[in-house]
mmCIF file of C-alpha atoms in Angstrom:
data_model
loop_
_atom_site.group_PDB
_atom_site.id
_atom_site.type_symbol
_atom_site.label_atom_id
_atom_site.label_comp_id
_atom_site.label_asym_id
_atom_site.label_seq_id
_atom_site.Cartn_x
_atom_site.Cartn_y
_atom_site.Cartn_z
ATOM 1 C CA UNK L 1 -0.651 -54.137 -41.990
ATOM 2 C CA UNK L 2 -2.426 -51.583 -39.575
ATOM 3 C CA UNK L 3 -2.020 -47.802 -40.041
ATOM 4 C CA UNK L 4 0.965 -45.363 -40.451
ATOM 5 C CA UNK L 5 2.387 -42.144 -39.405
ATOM 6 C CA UNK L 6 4.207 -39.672 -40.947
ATOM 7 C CA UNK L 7 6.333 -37.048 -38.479
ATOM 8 C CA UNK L 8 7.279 -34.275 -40.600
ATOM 9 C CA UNK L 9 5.789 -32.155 -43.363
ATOM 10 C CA UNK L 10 8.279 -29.957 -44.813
ATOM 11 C CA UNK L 11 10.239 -29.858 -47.842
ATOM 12 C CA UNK L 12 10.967 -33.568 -48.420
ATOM 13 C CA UNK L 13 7.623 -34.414 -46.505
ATOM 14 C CA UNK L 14 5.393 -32.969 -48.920
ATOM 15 C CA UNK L 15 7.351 -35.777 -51.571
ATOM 16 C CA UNK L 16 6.967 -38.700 -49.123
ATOM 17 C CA UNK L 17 3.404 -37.873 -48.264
ATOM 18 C CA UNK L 18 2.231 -37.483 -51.894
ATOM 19 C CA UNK L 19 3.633 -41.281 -52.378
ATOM 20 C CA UNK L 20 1.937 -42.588 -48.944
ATOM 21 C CA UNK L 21 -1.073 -41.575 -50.061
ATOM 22 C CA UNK L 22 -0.746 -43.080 -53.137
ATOM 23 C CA UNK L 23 0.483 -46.399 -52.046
ATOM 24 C CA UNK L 24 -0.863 -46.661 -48.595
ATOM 25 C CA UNK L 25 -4.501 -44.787 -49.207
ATOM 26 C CA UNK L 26 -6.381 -44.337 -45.740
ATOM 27 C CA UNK L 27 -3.824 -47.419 -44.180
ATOM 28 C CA UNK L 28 -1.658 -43.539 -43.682
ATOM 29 C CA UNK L 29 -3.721 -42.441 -40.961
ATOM 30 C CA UNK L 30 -1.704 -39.471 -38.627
ATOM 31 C CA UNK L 31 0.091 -37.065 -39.474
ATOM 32 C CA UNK L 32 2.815 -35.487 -36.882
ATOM 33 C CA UNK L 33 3.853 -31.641 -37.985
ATOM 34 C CA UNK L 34 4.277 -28.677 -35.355
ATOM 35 C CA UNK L 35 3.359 -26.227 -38.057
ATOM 36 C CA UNK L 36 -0.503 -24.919 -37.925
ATOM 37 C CA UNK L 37 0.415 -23.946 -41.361
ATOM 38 C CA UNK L 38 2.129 -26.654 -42.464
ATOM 39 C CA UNK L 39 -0.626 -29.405 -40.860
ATOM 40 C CA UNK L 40 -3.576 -27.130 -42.364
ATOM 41 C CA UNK L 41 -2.185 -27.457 -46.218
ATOM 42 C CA UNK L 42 -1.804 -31.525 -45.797
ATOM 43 C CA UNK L 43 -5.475 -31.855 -44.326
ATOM 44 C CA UNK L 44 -6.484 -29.576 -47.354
ATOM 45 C CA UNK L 45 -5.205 -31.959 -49.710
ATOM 46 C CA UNK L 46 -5.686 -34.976 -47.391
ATOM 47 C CA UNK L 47 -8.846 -34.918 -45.619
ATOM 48 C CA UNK L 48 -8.685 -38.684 -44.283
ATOM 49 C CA UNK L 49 -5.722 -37.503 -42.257
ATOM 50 C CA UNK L 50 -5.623 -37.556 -38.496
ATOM 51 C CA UNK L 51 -3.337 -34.244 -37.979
ATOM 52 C CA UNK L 52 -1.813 -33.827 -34.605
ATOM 53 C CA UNK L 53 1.403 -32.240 -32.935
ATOM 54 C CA UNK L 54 1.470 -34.953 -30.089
ATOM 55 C CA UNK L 55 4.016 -37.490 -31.229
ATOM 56 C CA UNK L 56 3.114 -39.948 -28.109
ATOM 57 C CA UNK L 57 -0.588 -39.604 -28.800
ATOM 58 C CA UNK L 58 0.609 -41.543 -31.952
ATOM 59 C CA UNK L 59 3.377 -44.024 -30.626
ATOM 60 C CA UNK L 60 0.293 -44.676 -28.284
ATOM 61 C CA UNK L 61 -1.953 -46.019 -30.492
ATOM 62 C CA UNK L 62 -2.164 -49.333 -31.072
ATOM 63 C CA UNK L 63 -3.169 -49.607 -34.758
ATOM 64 C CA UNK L 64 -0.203 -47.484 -36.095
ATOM 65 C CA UNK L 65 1.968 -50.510 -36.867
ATOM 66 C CA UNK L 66 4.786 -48.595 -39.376
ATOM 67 C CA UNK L 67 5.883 -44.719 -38.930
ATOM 68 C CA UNK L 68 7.559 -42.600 -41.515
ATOM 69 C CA UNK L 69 10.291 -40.010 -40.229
ATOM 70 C CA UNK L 70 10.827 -36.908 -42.129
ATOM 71 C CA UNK L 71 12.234 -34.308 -39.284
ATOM 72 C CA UNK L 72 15.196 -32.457 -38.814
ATOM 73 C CA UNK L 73 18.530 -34.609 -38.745
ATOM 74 C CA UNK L 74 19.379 -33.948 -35.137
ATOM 75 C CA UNK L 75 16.145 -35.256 -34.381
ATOM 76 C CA UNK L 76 15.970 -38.785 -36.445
ATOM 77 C CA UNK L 77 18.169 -40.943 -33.394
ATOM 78 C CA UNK L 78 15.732 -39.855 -30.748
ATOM 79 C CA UNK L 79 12.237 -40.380 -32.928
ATOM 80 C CA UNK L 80 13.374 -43.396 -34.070
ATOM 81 C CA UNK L 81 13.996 -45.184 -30.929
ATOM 82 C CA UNK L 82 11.481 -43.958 -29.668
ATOM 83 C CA UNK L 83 9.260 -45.553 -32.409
ATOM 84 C CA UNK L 84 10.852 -48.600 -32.397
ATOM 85 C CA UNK L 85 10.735 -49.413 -28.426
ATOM 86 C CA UNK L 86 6.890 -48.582 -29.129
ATOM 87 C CA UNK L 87 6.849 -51.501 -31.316
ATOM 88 C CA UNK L 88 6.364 -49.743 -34.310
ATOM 89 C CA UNK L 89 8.020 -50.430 -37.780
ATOM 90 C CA UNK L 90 10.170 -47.206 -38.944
ATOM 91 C CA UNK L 91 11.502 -45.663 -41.687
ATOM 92 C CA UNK L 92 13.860 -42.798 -41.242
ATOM 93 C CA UNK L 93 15.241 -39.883 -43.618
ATOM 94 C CA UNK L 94 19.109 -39.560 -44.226
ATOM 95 C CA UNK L 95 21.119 -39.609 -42.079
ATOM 96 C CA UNK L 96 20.278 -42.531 -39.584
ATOM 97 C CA UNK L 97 21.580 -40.364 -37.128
ATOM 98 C CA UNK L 98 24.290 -38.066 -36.318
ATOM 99 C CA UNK L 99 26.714 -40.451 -34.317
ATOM 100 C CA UNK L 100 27.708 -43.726 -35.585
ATOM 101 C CA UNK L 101 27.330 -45.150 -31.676
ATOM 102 C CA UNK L 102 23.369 -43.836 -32.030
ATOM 103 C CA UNK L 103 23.084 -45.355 -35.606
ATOM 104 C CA UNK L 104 24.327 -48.706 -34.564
ATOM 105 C CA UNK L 105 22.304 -48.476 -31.468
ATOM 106 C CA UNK L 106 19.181 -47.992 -33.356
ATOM 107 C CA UNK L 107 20.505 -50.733 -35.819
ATOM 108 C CA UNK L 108 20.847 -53.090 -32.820
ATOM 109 C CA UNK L 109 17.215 -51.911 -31.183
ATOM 110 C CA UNK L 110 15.390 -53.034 -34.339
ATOM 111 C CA UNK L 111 16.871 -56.240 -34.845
ATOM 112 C CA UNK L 112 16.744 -57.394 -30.952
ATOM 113 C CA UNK L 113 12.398 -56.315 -31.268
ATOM 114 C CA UNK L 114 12.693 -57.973 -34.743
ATOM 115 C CA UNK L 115 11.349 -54.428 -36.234
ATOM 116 C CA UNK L 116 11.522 -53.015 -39.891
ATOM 117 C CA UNK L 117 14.283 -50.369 -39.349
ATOM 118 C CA UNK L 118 14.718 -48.272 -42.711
ATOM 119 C CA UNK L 119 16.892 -45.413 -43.855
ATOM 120 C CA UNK L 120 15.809 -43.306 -47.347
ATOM 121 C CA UNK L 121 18.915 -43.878 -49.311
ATOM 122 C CA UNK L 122 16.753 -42.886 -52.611
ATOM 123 C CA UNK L 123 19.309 -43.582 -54.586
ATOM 124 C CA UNK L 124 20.092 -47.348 -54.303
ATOM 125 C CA UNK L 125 16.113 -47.425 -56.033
ATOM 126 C CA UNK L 126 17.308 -45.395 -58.864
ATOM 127 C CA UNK L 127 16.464 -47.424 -62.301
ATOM 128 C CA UNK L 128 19.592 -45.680 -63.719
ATOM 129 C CA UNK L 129 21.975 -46.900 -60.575
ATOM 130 C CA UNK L 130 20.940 -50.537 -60.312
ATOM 131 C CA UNK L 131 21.873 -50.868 -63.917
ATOM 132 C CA UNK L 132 25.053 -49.367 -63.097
ATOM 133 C CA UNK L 133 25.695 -52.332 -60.177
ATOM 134 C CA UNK L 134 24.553 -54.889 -62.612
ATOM 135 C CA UNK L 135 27.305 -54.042 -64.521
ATOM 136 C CA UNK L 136 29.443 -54.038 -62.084
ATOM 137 C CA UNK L 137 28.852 -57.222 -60.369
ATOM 138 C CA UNK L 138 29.228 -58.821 -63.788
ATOM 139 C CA UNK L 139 32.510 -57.437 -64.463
ATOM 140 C CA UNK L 140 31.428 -55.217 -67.671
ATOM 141 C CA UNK L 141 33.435 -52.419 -66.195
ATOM 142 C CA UNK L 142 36.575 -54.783 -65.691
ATOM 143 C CA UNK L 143 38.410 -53.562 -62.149
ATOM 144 C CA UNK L 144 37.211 -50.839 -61.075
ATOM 145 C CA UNK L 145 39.461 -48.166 -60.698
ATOM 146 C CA UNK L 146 37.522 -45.200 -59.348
ATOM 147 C CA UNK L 147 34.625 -42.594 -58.916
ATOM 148 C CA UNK L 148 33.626 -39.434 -58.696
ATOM 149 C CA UNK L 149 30.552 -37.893 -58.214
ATOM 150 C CA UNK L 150 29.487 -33.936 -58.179
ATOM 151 C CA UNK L 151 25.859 -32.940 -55.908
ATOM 152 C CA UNK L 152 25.659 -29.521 -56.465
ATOM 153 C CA UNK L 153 23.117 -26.578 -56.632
ATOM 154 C CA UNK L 154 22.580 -23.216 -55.554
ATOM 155 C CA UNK L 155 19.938 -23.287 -52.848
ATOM 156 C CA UNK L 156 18.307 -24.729 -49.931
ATOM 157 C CA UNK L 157 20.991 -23.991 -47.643
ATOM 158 C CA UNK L 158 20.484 -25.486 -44.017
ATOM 159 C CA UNK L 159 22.780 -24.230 -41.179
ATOM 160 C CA UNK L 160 21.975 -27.229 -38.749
ATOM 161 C CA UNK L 161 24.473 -29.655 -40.476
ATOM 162 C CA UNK L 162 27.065 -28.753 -43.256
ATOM 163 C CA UNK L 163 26.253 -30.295 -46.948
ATOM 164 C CA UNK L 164 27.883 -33.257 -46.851
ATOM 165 C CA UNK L 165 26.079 -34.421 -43.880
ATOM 166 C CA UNK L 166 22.754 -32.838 -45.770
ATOM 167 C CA UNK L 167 23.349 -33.946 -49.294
ATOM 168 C CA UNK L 168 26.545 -36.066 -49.122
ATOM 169 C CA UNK L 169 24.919 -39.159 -47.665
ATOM 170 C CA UNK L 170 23.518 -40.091 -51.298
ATOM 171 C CA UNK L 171 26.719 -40.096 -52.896
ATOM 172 C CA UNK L 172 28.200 -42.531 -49.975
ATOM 173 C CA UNK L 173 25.295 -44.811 -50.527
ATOM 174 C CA UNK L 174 25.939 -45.080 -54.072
ATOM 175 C CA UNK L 175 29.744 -45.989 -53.768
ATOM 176 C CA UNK L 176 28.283 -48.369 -51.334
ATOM 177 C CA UNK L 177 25.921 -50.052 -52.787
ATOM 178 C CA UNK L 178 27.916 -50.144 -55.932
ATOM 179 C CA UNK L 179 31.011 -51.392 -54.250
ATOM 180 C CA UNK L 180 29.268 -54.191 -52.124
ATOM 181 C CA UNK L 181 31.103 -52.146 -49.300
ATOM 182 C CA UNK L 182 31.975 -49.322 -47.142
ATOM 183 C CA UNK L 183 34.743 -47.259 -46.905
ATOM 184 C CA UNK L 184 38.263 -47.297 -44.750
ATOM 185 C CA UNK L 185 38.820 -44.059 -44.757
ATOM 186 C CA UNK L 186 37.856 -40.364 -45.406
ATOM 187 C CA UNK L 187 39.958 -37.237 -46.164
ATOM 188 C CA UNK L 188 38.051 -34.203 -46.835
ATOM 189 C CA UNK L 189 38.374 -30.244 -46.768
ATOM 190 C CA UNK L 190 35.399 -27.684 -47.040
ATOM 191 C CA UNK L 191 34.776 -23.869 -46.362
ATOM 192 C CA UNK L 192 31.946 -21.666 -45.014
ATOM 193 C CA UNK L 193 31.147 -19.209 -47.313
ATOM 194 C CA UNK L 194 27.750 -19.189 -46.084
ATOM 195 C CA UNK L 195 27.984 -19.652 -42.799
ATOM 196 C CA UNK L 196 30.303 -19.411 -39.662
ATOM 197 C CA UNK L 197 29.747 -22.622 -38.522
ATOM 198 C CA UNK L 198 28.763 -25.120 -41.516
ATOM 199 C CA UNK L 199 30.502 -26.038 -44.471
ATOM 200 C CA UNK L 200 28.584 -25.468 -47.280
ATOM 201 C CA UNK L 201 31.491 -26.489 -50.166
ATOM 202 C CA UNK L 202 33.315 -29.535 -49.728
ATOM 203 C CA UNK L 203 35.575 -32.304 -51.046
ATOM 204 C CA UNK L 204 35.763 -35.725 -49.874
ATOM 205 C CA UNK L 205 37.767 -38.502 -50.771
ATOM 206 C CA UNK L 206 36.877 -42.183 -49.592
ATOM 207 C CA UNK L 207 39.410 -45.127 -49.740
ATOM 208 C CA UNK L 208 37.374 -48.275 -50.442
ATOM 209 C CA UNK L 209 39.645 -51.840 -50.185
ATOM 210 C CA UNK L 210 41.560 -53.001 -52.844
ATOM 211 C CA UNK L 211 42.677 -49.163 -53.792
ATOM 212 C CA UNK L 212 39.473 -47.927 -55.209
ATOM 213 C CA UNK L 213 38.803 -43.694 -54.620
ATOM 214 C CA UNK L 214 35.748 -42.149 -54.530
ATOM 215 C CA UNK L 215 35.426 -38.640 -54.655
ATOM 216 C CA UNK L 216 32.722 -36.648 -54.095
ATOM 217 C CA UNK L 217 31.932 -32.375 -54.507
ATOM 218 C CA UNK L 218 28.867 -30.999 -52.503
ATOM 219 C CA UNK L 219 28.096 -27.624 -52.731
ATOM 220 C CA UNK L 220 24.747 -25.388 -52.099
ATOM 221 C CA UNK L 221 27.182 -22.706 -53.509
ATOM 222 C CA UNK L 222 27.164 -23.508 -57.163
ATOM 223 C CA UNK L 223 25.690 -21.810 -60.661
ATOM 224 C CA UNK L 224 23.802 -25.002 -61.995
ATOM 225 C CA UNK L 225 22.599 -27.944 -60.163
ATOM 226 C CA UNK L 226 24.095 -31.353 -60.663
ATOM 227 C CA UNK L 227 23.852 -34.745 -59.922
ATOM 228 C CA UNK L 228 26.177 -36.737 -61.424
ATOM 229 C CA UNK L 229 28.319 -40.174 -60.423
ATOM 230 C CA UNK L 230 31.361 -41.546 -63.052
ATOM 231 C CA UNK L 231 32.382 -44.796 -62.375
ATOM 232 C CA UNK L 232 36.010 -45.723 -64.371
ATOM 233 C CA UNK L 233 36.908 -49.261 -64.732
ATOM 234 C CA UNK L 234 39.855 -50.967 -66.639
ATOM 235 C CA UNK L 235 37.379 -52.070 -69.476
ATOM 236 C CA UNK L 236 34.908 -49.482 -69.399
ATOM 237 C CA UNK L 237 33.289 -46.474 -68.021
ATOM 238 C CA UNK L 238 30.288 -44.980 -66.543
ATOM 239 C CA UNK L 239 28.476 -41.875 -66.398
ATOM 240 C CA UNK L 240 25.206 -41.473 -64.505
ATOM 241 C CA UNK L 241 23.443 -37.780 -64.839
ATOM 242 C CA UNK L 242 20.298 -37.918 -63.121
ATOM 243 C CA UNK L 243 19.474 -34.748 -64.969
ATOM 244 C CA UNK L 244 19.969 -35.917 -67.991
ATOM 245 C CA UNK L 245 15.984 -37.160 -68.948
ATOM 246 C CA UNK L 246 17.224 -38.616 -72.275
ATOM 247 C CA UNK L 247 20.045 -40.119 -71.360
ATOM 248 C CA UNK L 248 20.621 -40.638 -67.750
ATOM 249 C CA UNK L 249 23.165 -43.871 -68.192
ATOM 250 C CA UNK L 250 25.684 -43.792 -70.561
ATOM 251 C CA UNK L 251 28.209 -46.745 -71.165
ATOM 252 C CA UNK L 252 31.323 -45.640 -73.028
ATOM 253 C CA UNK L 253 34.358 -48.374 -74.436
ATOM 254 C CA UNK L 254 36.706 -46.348 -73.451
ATOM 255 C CA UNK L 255 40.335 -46.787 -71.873
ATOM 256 C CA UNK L 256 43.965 -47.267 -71.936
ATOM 257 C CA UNK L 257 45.175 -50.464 -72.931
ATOM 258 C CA UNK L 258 49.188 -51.090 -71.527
ATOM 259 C CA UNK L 259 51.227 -52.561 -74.024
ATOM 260 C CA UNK L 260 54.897 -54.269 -73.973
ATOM 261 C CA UNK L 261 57.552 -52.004 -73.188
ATOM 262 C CA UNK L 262 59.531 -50.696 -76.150
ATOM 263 C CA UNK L 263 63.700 -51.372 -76.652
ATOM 264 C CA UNK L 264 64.344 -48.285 -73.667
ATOM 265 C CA UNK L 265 62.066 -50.622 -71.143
ATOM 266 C CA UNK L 266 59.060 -48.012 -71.129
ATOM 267 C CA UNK L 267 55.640 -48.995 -71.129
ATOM 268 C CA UNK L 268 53.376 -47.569 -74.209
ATOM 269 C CA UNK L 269 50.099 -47.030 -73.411
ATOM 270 C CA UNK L 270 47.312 -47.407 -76.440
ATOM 271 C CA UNK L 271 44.699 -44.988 -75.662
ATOM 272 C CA UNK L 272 40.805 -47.095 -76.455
ATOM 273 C CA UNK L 273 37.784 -44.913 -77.581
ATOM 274 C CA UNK L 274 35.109 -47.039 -78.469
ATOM 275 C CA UNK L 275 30.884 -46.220 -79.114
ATOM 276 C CA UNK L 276 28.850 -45.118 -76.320
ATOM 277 C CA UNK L 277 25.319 -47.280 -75.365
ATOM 278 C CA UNK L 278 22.828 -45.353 -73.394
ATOM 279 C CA UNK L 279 20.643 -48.525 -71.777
ATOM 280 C CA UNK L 280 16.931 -48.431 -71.525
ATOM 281 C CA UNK L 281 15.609 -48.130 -68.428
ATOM 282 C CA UNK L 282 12.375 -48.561 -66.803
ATOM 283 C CA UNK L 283 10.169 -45.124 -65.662
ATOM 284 C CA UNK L 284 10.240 -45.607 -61.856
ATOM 285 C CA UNK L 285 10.099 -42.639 -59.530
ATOM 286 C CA UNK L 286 12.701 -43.876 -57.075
ATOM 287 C CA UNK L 287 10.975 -42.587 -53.845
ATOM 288 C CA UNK L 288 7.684 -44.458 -54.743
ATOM 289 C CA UNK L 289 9.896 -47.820 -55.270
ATOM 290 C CA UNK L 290 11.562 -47.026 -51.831
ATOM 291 C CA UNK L 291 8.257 -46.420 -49.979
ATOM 292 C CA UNK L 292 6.772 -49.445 -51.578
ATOM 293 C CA UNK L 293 9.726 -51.328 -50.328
ATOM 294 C CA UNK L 294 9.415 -50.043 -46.749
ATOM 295 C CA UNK L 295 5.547 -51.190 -46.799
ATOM 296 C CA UNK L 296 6.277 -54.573 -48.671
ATOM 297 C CA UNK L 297 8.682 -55.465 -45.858
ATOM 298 C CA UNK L 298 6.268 -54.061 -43.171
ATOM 299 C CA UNK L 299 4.168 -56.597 -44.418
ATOM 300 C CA UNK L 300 6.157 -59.468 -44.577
ATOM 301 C CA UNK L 301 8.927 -58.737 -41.659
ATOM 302 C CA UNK L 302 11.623 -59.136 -44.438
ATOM 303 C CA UNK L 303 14.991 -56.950 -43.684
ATOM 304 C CA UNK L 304 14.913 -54.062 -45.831
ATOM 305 C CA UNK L 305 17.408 -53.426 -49.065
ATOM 306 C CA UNK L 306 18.607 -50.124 -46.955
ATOM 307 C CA UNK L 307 18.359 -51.361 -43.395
ATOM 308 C CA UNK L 308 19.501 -49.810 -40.564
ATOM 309 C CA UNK L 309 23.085 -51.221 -40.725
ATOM 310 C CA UNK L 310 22.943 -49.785 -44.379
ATOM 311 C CA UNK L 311 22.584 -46.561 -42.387
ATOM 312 C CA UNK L 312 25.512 -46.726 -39.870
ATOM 313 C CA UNK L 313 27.926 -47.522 -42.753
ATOM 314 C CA UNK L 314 26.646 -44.068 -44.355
ATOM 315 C CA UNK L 315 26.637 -42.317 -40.613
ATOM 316 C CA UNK L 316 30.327 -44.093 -39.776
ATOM 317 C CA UNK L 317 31.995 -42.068 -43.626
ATOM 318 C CA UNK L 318 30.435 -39.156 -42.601
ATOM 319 C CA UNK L 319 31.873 -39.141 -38.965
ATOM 320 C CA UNK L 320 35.614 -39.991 -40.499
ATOM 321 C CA UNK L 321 34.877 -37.201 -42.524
ATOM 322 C CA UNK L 322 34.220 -34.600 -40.130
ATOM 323 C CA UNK L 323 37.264 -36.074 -38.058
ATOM 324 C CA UNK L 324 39.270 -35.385 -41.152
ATOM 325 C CA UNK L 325 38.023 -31.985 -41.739
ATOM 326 C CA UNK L 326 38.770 -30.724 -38.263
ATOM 327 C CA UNK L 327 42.471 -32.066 -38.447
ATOM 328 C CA UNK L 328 43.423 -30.206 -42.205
ATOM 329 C CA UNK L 329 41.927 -33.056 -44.657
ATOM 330 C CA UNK L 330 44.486 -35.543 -42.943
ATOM 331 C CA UNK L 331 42.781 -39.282 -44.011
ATOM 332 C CA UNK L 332 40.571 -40.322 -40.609
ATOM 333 C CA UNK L 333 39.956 -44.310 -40.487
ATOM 334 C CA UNK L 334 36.354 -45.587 -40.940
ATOM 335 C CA UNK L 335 34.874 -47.368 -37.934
ATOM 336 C CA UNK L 336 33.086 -50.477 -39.305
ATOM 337 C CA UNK L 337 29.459 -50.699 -37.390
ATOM 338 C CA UNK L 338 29.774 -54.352 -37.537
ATOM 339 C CA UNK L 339 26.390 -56.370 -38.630
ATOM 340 C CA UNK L 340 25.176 -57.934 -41.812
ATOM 341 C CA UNK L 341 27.409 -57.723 -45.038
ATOM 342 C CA UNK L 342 26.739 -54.831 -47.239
#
């Protein structure tokens, strides 16, 4: 498979790094950070590493066949192609990029050099959210109707991109991958509480086809932290709380059944509340599936479950959504990237 690179060893870094070294061993050979400080802690717990602050000293070398991105946002678009047109295999932190033109671009790059292009969308490797697809696609739920997820927590506030850019892009690529699809359009509304120039509070509502809402709440601003998607359907219902450790899937029976309409010609409605099943579900840390993914199609040239078209669908919401929040919440259309099906 030849070596790998990592660019980037700061606060998701340290994660990624602690799960390349696990999986890849001495195949993860450099190490990219500008920090002294940063660089000197991962040779302390890495000595194998190759630490540098020269990224072309590593796109340079020959036996790095696969690099890791884990860099500022603003930055991911230009690393990436960069990697890629030096025939290296990538894997890139949310967002792809910050443009849907520069996503699709990379998108494009990496197929035309027939290169591994992957974005971390953790969440599509999350035990508890494939169960919830499986479900899905077999029509447990009955139609879906709608969902709603809340990301919230009081800290790490970033002022180079507002949260839904930051932390928003997890709840898209659940709907997503969920749905089978991406979204036609975005209405959302935030404030900057924080900040004078990033939202750090919003709400954002995505129109999928066929009627289906999803709504999602971001905040850094918030007293507890929170990570939890509801999916309604006609039959059944939903609830994923990744901070629930006992119980992070629960299934309920529950609905509202319509019944014929009574003498007056108005519908009656008999409300369903059924048990509650909490699944098993296997212990996988979702960013050691994803990275083993990313290396298992390194080594076999397969397209990756969250592939760079994955990525512009993600990048193309959140650009409808910042169109939408600069004209009042007014609903912005989605502009589909185009390539393979979702």
């Amino acid at each position: 498979m030849g070596s790998i690179a990592q660019i980037g060893y700061g606060h998701w870094g340290t994660n990624l790094a602690r799960n390349l070294n696990t999986l890849a061993g001495t195949d993860w050979r450099y190490l990219v950070e500008s920090s002294p400080e940063q660089a000197a802690k991962a040779r302390a717990l890495y000595p194998h590493l190759r630490t540098t602050d020269d990224v072309e000293q590593v796109l340079a070398d020959d036996e790095v066949t696969a690099v890791v991105i884990v860099t500022p946002a603003a930055t991911h678009a230009d690393l990436a192609t960069r990697a890629l047109r030096a025939g290296k295999h990538v894997m890139v932190e949310k967002p792809l990029a910050l443009s849907t033109a520069d996503a699709v671009a990379l998108a494009e790059l990496a197929d035309s050099l027939g290169l591994v292009l992957m974005v971390g969308h953790t969440f599509e490797f999350v035990p508890a959210v494939q169960k919830m697809r499986e479900y899905l696609t077999g029509n447990e739920l009955g139609d879906v109707l709608y969902l709603h997820s809340q990301r919230l927590n009081l800290g790490r506030i970033q002022s180079d991109i507002n949260a839904f850019w930051s932390i928003g892009p997890h709840d898209i690529s659940i709907a997503n991958y969920l749905l089978g699809t991406g979204p036609e359009w975005v209405s959302a509304r935030g404030a900057r509480y924080l900040h004078h120039e990033t939202e750090d509070v919003m709400f954002v509502t995505l129109g999928y086809p066929g009627g289906i809402l999803a709504h999602a709440h971001v905040s850094w601003l918030d007293p507890s932290k929170t990570r939890r998607t509801t999916v309604v359907g006609s039959k059944r219902m939903l609830v994923y709380d990744d901070m629930d450790s006992e119980a992070r899937l629960k299934i309920f029976d529950k609905g509202a059944d319509r019944l014929d309409p009574d003498a007056y010609g108005a519908y009656q409605y008999k409300l369903r509340d059924g048990a509650m099943l909490v699944p098993s579900l296997p212990m996988v840390e979702p960013l050691a599936a994803e990275i083993k993914h990313f290396l298992d199609c390194v080594r076999t040239g397969s397209r990756p479950r969250t592939d760079g078209w994955n990525g512009a669908r993600v990048v193309a919401a959140l650009e409808a959504a910042d169109r939408s929040l600069r004209n009042d919440g007014a609903p912005a259309p989605v502009t589909d990237p185009g390539g393979p099906a979702a």
